[in-house]
Coordinates of C-alpha atoms in Angstrom, one line a residue:
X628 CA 118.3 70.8 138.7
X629 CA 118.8 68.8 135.5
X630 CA 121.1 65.8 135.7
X631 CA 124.1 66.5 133.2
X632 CA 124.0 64.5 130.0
X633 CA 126.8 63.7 127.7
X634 CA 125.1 64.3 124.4
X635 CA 125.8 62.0 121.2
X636 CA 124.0 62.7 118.6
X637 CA 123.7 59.9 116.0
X638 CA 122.7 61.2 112.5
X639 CA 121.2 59.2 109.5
X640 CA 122.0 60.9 106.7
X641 CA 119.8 60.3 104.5
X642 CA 115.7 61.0 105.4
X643 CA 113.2 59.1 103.0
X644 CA 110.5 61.0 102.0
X645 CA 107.7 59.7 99.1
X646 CA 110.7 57.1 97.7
X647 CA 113.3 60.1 97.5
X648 CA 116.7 60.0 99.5
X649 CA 117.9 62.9 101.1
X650 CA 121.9 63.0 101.4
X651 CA 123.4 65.2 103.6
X652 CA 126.8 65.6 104.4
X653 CA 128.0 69.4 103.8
X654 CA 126.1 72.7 103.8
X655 CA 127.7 76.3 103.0
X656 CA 125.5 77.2 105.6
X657 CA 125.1 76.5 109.7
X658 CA 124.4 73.3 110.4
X659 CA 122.0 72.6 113.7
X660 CA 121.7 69.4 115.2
X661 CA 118.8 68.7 118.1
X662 CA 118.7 65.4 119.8
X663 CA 115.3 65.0 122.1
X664 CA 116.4 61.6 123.1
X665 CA 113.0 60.5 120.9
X666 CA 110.8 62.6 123.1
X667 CA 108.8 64.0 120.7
X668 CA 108.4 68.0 120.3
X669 CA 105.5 69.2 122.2
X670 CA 103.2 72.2 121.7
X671 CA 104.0 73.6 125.4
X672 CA 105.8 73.1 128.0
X673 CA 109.2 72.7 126.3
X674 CA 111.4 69.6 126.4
X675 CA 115.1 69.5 127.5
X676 CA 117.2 68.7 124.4
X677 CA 120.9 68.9 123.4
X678 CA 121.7 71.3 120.8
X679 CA 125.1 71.5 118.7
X680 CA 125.9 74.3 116.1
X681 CA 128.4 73.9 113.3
X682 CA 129.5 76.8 111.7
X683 CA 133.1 77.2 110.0
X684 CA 132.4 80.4 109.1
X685 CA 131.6 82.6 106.3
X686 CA 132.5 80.9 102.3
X687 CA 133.4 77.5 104.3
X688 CA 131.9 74.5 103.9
X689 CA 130.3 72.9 107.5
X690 CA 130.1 69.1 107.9
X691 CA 127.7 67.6 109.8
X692 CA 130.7 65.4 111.5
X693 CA 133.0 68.7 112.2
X694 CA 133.0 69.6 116.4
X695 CA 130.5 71.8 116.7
X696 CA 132.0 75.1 117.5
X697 CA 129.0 77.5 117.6
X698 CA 127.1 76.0 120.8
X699 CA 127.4 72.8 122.1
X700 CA 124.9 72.7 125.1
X701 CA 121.2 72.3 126.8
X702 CA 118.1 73.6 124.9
X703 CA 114.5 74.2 126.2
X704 CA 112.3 73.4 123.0
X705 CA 108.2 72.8 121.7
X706 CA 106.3 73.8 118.9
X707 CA 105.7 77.8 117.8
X708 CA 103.4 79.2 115.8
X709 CA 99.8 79.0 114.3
X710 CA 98.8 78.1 111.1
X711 CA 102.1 76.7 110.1
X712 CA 102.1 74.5 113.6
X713 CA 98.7 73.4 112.6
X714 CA 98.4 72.8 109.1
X715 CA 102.2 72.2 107.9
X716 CA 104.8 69.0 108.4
X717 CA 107.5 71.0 108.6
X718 CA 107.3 72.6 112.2
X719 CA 108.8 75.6 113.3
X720 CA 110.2 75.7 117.5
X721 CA 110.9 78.5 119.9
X722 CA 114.3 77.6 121.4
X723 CA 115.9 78.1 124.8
X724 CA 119.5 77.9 125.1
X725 CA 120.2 76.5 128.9
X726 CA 122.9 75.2 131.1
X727 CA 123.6 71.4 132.5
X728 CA 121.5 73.3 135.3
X729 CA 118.2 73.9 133.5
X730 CA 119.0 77.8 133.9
X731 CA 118.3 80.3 130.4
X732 CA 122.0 80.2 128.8
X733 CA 122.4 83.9 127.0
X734 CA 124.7 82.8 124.0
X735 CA 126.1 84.1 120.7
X736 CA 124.8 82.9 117.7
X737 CA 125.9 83.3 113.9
X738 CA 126.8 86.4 114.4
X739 CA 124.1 87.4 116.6
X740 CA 123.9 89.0 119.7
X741 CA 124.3 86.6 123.1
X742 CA 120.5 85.8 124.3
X743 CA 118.5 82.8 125.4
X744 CA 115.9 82.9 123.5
X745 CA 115.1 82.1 119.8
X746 CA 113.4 80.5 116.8
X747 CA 113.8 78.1 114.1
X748 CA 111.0 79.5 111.2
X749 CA 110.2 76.5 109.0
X750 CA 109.6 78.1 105.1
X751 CA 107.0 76.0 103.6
X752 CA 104.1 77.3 101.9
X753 CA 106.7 79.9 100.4
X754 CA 108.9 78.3 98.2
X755 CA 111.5 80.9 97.8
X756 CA 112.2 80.1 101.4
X757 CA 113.1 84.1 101.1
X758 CA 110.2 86.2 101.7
X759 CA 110.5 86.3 105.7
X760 CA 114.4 86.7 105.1
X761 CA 114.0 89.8 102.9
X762 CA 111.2 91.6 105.0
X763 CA 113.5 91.3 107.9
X764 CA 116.5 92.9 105.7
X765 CA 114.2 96.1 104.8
X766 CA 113.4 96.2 108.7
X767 CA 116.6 96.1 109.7
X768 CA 117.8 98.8 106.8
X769 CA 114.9 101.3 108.2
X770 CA 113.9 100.6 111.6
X771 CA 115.8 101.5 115.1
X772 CA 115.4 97.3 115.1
X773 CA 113.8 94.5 113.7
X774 CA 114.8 90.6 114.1
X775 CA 118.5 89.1 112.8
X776 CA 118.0 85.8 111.4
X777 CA 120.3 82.9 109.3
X778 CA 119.9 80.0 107.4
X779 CA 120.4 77.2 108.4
X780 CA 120.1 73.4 108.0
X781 CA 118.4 71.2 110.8
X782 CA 119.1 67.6 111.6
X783 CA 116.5 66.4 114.5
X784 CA 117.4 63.2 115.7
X785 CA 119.0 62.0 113.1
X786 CA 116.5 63.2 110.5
X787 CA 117.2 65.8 108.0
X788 CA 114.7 68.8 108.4
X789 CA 115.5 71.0 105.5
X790 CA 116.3 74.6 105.4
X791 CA 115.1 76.9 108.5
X792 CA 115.6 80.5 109.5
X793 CA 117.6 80.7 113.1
X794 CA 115.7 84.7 114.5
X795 CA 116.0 86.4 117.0
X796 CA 112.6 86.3 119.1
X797 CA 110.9 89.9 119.8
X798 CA 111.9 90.2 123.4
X799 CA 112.8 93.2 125.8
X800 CA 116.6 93.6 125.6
X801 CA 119.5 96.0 125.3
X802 CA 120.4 94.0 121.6
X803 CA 116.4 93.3 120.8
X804 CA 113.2 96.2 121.9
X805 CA 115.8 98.3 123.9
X806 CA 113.2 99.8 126.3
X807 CA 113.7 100.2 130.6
X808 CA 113.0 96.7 132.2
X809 CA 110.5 96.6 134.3
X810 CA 110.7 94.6 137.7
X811 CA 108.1 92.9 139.7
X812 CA 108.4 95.7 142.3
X813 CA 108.4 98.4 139.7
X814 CA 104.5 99.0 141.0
X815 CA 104.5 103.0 141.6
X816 CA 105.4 106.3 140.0
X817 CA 107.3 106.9 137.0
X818 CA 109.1 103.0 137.4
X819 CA 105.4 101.6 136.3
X820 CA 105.5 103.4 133.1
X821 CA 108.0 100.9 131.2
X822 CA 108.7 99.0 129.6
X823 CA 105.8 97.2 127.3
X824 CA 105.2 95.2 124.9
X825 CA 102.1 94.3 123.2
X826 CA 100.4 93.0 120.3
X827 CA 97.8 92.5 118.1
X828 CA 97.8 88.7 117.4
X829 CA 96.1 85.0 117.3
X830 CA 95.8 83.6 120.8
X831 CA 96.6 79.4 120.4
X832 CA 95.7 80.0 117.3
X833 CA 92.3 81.8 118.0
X834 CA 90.5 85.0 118.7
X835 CA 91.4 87.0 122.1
X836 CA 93.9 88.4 124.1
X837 CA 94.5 90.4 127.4
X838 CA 91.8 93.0 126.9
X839 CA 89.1 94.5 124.4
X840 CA 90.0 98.2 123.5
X841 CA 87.0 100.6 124.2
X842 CA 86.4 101.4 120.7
X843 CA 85.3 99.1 117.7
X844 CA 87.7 97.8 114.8
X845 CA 86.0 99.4 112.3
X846 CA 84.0 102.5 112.9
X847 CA 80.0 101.4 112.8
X848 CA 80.7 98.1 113.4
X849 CA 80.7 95.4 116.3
X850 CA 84.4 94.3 115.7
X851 CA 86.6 94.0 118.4
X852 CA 90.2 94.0 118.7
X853 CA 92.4 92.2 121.9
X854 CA 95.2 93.5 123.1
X855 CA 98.2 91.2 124.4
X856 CA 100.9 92.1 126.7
X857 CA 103.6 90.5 125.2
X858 CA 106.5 92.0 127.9
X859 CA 106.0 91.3 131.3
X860 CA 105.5 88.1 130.4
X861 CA 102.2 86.7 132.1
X862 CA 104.1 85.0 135.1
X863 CA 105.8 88.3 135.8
X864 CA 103.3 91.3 135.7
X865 CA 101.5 92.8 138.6
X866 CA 98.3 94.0 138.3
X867 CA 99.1 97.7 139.2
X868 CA 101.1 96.9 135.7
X869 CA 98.5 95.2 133.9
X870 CA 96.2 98.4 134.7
X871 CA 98.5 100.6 134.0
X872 CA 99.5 99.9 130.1
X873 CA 95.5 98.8 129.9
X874 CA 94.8 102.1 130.7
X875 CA 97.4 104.0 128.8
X876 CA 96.2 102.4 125.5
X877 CA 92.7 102.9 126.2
X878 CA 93.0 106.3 126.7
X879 CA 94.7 106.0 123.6
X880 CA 92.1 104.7 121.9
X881 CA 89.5 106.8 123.0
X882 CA 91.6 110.3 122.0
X883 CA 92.3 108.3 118.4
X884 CA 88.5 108.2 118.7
X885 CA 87.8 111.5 119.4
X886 CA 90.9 112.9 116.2
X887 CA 89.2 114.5 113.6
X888 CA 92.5 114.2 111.2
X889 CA 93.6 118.0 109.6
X890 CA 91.2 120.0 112.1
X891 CA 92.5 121.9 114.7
X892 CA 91.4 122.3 118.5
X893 CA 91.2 118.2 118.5
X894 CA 93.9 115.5 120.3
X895 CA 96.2 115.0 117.9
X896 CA 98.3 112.0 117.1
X897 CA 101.5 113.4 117.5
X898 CA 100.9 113.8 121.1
X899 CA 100.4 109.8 121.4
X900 CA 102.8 108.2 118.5
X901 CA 106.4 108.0 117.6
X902 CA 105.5 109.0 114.2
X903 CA 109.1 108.0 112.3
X904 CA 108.8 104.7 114.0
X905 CA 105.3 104.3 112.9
X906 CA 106.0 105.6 108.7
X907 CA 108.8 102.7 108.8
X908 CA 106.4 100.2 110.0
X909 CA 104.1 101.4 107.2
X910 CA 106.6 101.0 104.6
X911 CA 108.0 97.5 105.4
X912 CA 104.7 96.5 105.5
X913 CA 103.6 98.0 102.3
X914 CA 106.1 97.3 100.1
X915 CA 105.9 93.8 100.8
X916 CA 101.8 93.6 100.8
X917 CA 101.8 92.0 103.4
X918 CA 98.1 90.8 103.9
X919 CA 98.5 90.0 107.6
X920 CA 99.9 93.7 108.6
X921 CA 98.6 95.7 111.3
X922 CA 96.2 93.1 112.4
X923 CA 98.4 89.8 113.1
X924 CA 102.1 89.8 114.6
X925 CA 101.8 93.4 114.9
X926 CA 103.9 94.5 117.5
X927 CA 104.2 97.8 119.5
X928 CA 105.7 99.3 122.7
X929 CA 106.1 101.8 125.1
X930 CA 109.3 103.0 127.3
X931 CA 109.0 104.6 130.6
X932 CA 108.2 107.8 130.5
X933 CA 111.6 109.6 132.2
X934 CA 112.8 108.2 128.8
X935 CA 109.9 108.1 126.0
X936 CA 106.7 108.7 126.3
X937 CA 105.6 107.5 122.7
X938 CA 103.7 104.7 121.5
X939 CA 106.0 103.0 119.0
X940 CA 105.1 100.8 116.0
X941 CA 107.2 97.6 115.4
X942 CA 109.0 95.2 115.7
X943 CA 107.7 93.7 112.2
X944 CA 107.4 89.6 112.3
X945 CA 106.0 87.2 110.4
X946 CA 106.1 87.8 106.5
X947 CA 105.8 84.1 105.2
X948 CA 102.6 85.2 103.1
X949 CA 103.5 88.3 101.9
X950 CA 104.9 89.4 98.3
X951 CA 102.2 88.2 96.5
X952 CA 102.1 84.7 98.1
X953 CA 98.4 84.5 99.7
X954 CA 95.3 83.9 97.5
X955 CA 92.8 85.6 98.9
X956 CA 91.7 89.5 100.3
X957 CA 93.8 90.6 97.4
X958 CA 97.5 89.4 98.8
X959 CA 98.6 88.2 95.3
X960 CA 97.5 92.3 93.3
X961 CA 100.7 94.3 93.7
X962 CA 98.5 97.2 93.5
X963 CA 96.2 98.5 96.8
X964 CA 97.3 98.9 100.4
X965 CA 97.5 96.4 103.2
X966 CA 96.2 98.8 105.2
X967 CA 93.0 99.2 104.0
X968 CA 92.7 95.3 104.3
X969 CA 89.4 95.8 105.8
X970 CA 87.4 97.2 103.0
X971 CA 88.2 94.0 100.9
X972 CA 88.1 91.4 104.1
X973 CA 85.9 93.6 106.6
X974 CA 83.8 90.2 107.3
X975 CA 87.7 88.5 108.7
X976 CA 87.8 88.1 112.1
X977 CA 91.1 90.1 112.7
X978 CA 90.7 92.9 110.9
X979 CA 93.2 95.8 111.2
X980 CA 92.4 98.7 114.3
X981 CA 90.7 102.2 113.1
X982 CA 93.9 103.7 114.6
X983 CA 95.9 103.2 110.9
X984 CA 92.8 104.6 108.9
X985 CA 92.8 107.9 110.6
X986 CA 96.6 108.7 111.3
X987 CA 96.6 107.9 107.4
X988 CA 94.4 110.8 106.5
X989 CA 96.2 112.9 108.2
X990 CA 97.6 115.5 105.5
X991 CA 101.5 115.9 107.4
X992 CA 101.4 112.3 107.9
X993 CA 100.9 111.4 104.7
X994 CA 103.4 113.7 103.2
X995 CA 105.9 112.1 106.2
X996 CA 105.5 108.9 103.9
X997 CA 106.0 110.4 100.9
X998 CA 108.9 111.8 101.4
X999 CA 110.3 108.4 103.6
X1000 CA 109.3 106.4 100.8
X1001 CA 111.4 109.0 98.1
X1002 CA 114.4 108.9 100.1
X1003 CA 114.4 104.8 100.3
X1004 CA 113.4 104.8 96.6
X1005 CA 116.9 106.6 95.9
X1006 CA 118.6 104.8 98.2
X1007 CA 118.3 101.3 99.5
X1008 CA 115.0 100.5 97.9
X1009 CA 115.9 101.6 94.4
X1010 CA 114.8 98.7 92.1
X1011 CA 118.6 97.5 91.4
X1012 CA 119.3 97.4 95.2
X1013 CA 115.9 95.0 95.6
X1014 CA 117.0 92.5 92.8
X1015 CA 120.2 91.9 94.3
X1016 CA 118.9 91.3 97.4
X1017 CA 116.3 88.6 95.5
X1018 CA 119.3 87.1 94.0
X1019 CA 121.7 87.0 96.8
X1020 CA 119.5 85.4 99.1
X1021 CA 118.4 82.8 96.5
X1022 CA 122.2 82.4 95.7
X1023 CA 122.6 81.1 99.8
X1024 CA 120.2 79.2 98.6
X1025 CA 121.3 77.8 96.0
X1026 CA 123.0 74.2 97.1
X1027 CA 120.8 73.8 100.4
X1028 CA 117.4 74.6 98.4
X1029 CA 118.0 71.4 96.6
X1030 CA 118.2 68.8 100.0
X1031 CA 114.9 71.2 100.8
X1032 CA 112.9 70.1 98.3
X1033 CA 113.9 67.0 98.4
X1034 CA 113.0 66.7 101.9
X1035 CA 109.4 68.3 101.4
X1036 CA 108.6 68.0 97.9
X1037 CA 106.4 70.8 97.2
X1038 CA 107.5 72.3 94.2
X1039 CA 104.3 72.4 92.0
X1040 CA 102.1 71.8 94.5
X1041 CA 99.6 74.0 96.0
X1042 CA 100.7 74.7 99.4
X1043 CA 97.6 77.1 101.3
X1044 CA 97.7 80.0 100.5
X1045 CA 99.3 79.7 97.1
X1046 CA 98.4 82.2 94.8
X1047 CA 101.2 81.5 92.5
X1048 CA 102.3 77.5 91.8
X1049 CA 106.0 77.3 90.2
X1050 CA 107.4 73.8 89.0
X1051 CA 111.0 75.0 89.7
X1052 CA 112.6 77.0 92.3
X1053 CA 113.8 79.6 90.2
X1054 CA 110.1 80.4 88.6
X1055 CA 109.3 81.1 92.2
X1056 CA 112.2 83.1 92.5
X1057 CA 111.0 85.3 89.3
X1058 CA 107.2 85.3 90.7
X1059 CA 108.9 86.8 93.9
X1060 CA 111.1 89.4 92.1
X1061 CA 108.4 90.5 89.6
X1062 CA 105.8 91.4 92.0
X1063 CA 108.2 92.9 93.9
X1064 CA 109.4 95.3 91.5
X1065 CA 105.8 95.6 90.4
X1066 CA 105.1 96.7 93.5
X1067 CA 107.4 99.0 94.3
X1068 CA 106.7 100.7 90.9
X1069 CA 102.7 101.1 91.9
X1070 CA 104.1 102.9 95.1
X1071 CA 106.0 105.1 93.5
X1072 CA 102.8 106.3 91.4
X1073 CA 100.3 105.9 94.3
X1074 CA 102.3 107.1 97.7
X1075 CA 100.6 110.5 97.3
X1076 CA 97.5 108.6 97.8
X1077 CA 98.1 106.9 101.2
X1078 CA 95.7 108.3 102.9
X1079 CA 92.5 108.8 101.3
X1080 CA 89.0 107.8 103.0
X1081 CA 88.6 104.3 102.4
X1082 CA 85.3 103.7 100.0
X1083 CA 83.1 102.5 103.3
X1084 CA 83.5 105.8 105.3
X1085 CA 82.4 107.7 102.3
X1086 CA 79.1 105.9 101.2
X1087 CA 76.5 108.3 102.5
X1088 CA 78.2 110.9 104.2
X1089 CA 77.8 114.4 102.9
X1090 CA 80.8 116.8 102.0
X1091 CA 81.3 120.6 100.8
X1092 CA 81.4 118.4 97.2
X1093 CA 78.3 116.4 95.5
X1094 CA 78.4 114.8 92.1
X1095 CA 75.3 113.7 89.8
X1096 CA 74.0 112.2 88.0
X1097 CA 75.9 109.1 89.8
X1098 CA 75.5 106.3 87.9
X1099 CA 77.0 108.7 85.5
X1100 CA 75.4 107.0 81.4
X1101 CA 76.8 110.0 79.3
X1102 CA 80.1 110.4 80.6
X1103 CA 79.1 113.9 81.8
X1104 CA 78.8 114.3 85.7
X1105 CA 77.8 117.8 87.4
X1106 CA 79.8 118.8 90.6
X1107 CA 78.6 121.1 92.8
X1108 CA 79.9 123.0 95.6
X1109 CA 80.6 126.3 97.6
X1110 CA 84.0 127.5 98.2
X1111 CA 85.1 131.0 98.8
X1112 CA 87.3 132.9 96.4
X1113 CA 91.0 132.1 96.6
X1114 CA 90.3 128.8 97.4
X1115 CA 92.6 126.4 95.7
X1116 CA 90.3 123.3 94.3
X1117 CA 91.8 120.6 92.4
X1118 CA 90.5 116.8 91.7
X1119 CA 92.3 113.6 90.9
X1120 CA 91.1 110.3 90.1
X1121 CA 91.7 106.6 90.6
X1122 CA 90.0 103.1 90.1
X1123 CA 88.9 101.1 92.7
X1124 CA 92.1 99.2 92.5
X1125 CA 94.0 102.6 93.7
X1126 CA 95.6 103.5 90.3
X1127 CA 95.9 106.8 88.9
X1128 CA 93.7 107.6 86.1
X1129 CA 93.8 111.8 86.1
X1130 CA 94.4 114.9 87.5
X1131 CA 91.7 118.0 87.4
X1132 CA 93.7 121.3 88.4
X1133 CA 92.5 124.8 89.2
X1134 CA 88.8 124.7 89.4
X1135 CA 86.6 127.2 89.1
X1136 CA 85.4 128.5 93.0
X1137 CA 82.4 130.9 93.7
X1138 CA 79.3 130.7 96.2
X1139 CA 77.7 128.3 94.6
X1140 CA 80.0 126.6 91.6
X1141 CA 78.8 124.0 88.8
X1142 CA 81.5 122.1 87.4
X1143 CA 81.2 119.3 84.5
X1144 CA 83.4 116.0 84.7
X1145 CA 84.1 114.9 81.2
X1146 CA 84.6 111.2 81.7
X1147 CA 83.8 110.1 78.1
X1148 CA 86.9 108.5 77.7
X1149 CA 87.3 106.3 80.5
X1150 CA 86.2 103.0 80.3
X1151 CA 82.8 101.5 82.6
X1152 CA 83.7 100.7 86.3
X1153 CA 84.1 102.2 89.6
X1154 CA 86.1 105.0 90.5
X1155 CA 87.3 107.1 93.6
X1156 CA 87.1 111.5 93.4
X1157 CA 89.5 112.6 95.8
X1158 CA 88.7 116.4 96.2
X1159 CA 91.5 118.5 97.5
X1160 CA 91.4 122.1 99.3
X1161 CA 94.3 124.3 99.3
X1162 CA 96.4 120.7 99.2
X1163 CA 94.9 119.0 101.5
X1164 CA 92.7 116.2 100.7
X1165 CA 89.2 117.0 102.0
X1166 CA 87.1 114.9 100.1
X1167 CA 86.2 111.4 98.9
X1168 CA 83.3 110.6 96.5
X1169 CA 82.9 106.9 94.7
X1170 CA 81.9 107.7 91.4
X1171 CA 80.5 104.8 88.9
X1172 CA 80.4 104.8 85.3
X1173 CA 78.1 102.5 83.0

C-alpha cells in the first residue's frame, strides 16, 4: 500500500532550450501537470507520480495556476513506444490513473470515457503534430471504434514538454474493444473462445512475438510473421487460452492458405473475417498511406463465439508517419497501396501477412471497397469535409504550436523519416493537406484496382493470356488466348506506379484468338495488363515497353 502524498507541484515556467525561453502561462487547451518527485521516467516498471488536469472547458482559457479540476490524483507512469522512445527527446508514456492505495483508478478524462489506462503520444518527427489526430478522426467516423484522444499541454516537473495527444490505449472494455472478458478460470467450452486481442507488432523494439504463424509472410519466401496476444495480458492467460486463440488463428492461416480467391469448392474468407470491419480498416489505412499498415500496430480480435465468431480487423494505431511523412518504401508518393508494401520493401523485416494479398483479389471483396469508399467519398470523406478537418485541427493548434516549437525547435530540420522539410508550421500544414487531397483523388481513379496480383506473384506463372513479343520495341504486342464464345474479355492498363493509362473493351473470343496491342503511344516503361473475364479480374501480365 502506497503511503499518501500531498502533492505540490512547483512549475518553472519557462524551459531553456538551445538559448530560447519557453513562457507558459495559458493554453486553450488541457493543461497536464506530472510531478515524479525527480525520479526519472523509466522504460518499465512504472513509477508512482502525482498527476493534475486543468481543463476549464471548451473556448476557455486553462492556467497552469487554476485548481485542477479534471484529475487531481496518483499515476502509474514509464516510457511507451519504439522508435520514438529510442531515437526522439521528446518521450511519449503509457499512464495509469491510481488511488492513494496504489490500486488502477478508472477516471473520466476530457470528455472521455472513465478508464485507468492511457497515453501521452509525443508528435515529433511530424510537424503538423496532426497526422495521428486525423487518422483517429476517420477511424472513429467509420469503424465500430477506434481510439479518442486530446491535445494537450504537459508540464513534467516543472518543465514545459510541449504539445502531446492524451488516447485512449487499445484495451478490452465496454467504452474501448467491446468483446466478452475473459477470466482466469474461463478454461473450457464456449467461455474459452473470448475475448482476444492480438497483433502484429515490434517486440521492445525488435522482431518476435507470442508465436510464428504456420505459413510464410510472403508466399515463396522464408518470412515469418509473430503473433502477440495483446488481451489477456501475459500475467493473466492460461495456457488452455494461449492454445486456444494459437490454434484458432493457425487454422486460420492455413485455410487463407489453402483460398484460391473467385473459385468455388475452396474455404472461403467469409467464413473466417468480419468483412465490413476488415474494408474500414483498409480504408483508414489507405487513404492515409500509411507505410507501417498491416504489418506494425496492427490490431485484431476475436469475441466469444455465443456472440461472434469473426476475426475482426482493427483498432487502427499509430499514424505518426503516415500522409506522406516517411522517406522511404514509397511513404511520401500519394499514388500505390500500403498494402502491397511488400513488393517495394519485401527485403524489411516486418513485412505485411499474405492474408491481405488474397482477400484483396477477391472479386466481391473488392467491389465491397468500392462501393465503401464511394459512399465516404460523398459523404464524410468528400475533399471539403477533409480540408476542414486539416484546418480545424491546425486551428487548436494554433497558439500551443508556437510554445511547441519553441520547446523542440525542429522546424526545418530533418527529423527521421522526413520526406518533406518545411521552415514554417503552416508549409507543413499545406504539405499535409496536398497529399492528402492528392491522395484521395488517386483513390477515386484507382479503387477499382484494389485487388490486382501484385507484380511478384505474376512473374513466371502461366495464365489463359500470353503477350509477345515482351520487351515489346514496335509498340505492337500479340496476345493470345482461348476463350469460348460468349465470353466477356476486356483489358485495362496501368504503370507500375498503379495509375490508369487505358481501357481495351470487348475483345474478340474464339478457340484460339490473336489480338494486337497498339501501344505506339505510350511512353517507354513498365506497365501492368489486368485481363478481366466476364468482370472479374482473372489475369495479371507485366508488360515493358523500350
Amino acid at each position: 500500500m502506497f503511503r499518501y502524498i500531498i502533492i505540490v507541484l512547483t512549475v518553472f515556467y519557462t524551459t531553456f532550450l538551445s538559448g530560447q525561453v519557453v513562457d507558459f502561462q495559458t493554453s486553450n487547451l488541457p493543461i497536464v501537470l506530472i510531478d515524479t518527485d525527480g525520479v526519472p521516467i523509466p522504460n518499465e516498471p512504472k513509477i508512482t507520480a502525482g498527476m493534475k488536469v486543468i481543463n476549464n472547458g471548451t473556448g476557455q482559457i486553462n492556467d497552469i495556476l487554476d485548481a485542477p479540476n479534471e484529475y487531481h490524483d496518483f499515476i502509474g507512469i514509464e516510457l511507451r513506444g519504439s522508435t520514438s522512445q529510442l531515437f526522439y527527446d521528446k518521450k511519449p508514456y503509457s499512464i495509469e490513473l491510481r488511488d492513494d492505495t496504489g490500486q488502477e483508478n478508472d477516471v473520466p478524462l476530457l470528455g472521455m470515457p472513465a478508464e485507468s489506462d492511457w497515453a501521452l503520444i509525443a508528435p515529433l518527427n511530424d510537424k503538423t503534430l496532426i497526422r495521428d489526430m486525423l487518422a483517429y478522426n476517420f477511424g472513429l467516423q467509420v469503424m465500430d471504434w477506434a481510439p479518442r484522444a486530446r491535445y494537450v499541454e504537459v508540464v513534467i516537473n516543472g518543465s514545459y514538454e510541449g504539445v502531446y495527444m492524451l488516447i485512449e490505449r487499445i484495451k478490452r472494455d465496454k467504452n474501448r474493444v467491446d468483446i466478452q472478458k475473459i477470466k482466469t478460470s474461463d478454461t473450457t467450452g464456449v467461455a474459452l473462445t473470448g475475448g482476444y486481442i492480438l497483433s502484429f507488432d515490434k517486440v521492445n523494439g525488435g522482431f518476435g512475438g507470442d508465436w510464428v504463424l504456420p505459413n510464410a509472410a510472403i508466399d515463396g519466401t522464408q518470412k515469418e510473421s509473430w503473433v502477440q496476444v495483446v488481451s489477456p495480458k501475459a500475467e493473466d492467460i492460461k495456457p488452455a487460452q494461449r492454445n486456444y486463440i494459437e490454434n484458432t488463428i493457425n487454422q486460420f492461416d492455413n485455410d487463407m492458405a489453402q483460398w484460391t480467391p473467385n473459385e468455388p469448392g475452396t474455404p472461403a474468407y467469409e467464413n473466417w473475417v468480419d468483412v465490413d470491419s476488415w474494408i474500414n480498416y483498409l480504408l483508414v489505412n489507405e487513404i492515409t498511406k500509411n507505410v507501417d499498415a498491416y504489418r506494425l500496430s496492427s490490431y485484431f480480435y476475436k469475441n466469444r463465439d455465443s456472440i461472434d465468431t469473426k476475426i475482426h480487423m482493427g483498432p487502427i494505431w499509430d499514424f505518426n508517419i503516415a500522409l506522406g511523412l516517411g522517406d522511404y518504401c514509397g511513404g511520401n508518393d500519394y499514388t500505390g497501396w500500403a498494402k502491397d508494401f511488400n513488393e517495394i520493401c519485401g527485403g524489411d523485416q516486418w513485412v505485411i501477412h499474405f492474408w491481405w494479398e488474397k482477400i484483396c483479389r477477391e472479386y466481391t471483396f473488392q467491389q465491397k471497397v468500392k462501393s465503401r469508399w464511394q459512399t465516404l467519398r460523398a459523404g464524410v470523406w468528400k475533399d471539403q469535409a477533409l480540408t476542414q478537418m486539416v484546418d480545424s485541427l491546425a486551428q487548436t493548434l494554433a497558439q500551443a504550436q508556437v510554445r511547441n516549437f519553441q520547446r523542440w525547435p525542429v522546424l526545418g530540420q530533418y527529423i527521421w523519416p522526413n520526406a518533406f522539410v518545411g521552415n514554417t508550421y503552416q508549409s507543413e500544414v499545406n504539405y499535409l493537406k496536398t497529399f492528402l487531397l492528392n491522395r484521395a483523388a488517386w483513390m477515386d481513379d484507382n479503387i477499382a484496382n484494389v485487388g490486382p496480383v501484385p507484380v511478384r506473384n505474376i512473374l513466371g506463372i502461366e495464365g489463359p493470356v500470353s503477350v509477345f513479343p515482351n520487351p515489346v520495341h514496335d509498340g505492337i504486342m500479340m496476345l493470345e488466348y482461348d476463350f469460348p464464345e460468349g465470353t466477356q474479355l476486356s483489358l485495362q492498363l496501368y504503370d507500375i506506379s498503379g495509375k490508369f493509362v487505358d481501357e481495351y473493351k470487348e475483345l474478340p473470343v474464339g478457340r484460339p484468338m490473336h489480338y494486337d496491342l497498339h501501344l505506339r503511344t505510350l511512353p517507354s516503361g513498365t506497365y501492368r495488363l489486368h485481363i478481366f473475364q466476364n468482370g472479374k479480374n482473372i489475369q495479371v501480365l507485366k508488360v515493358v515497353k523500350i
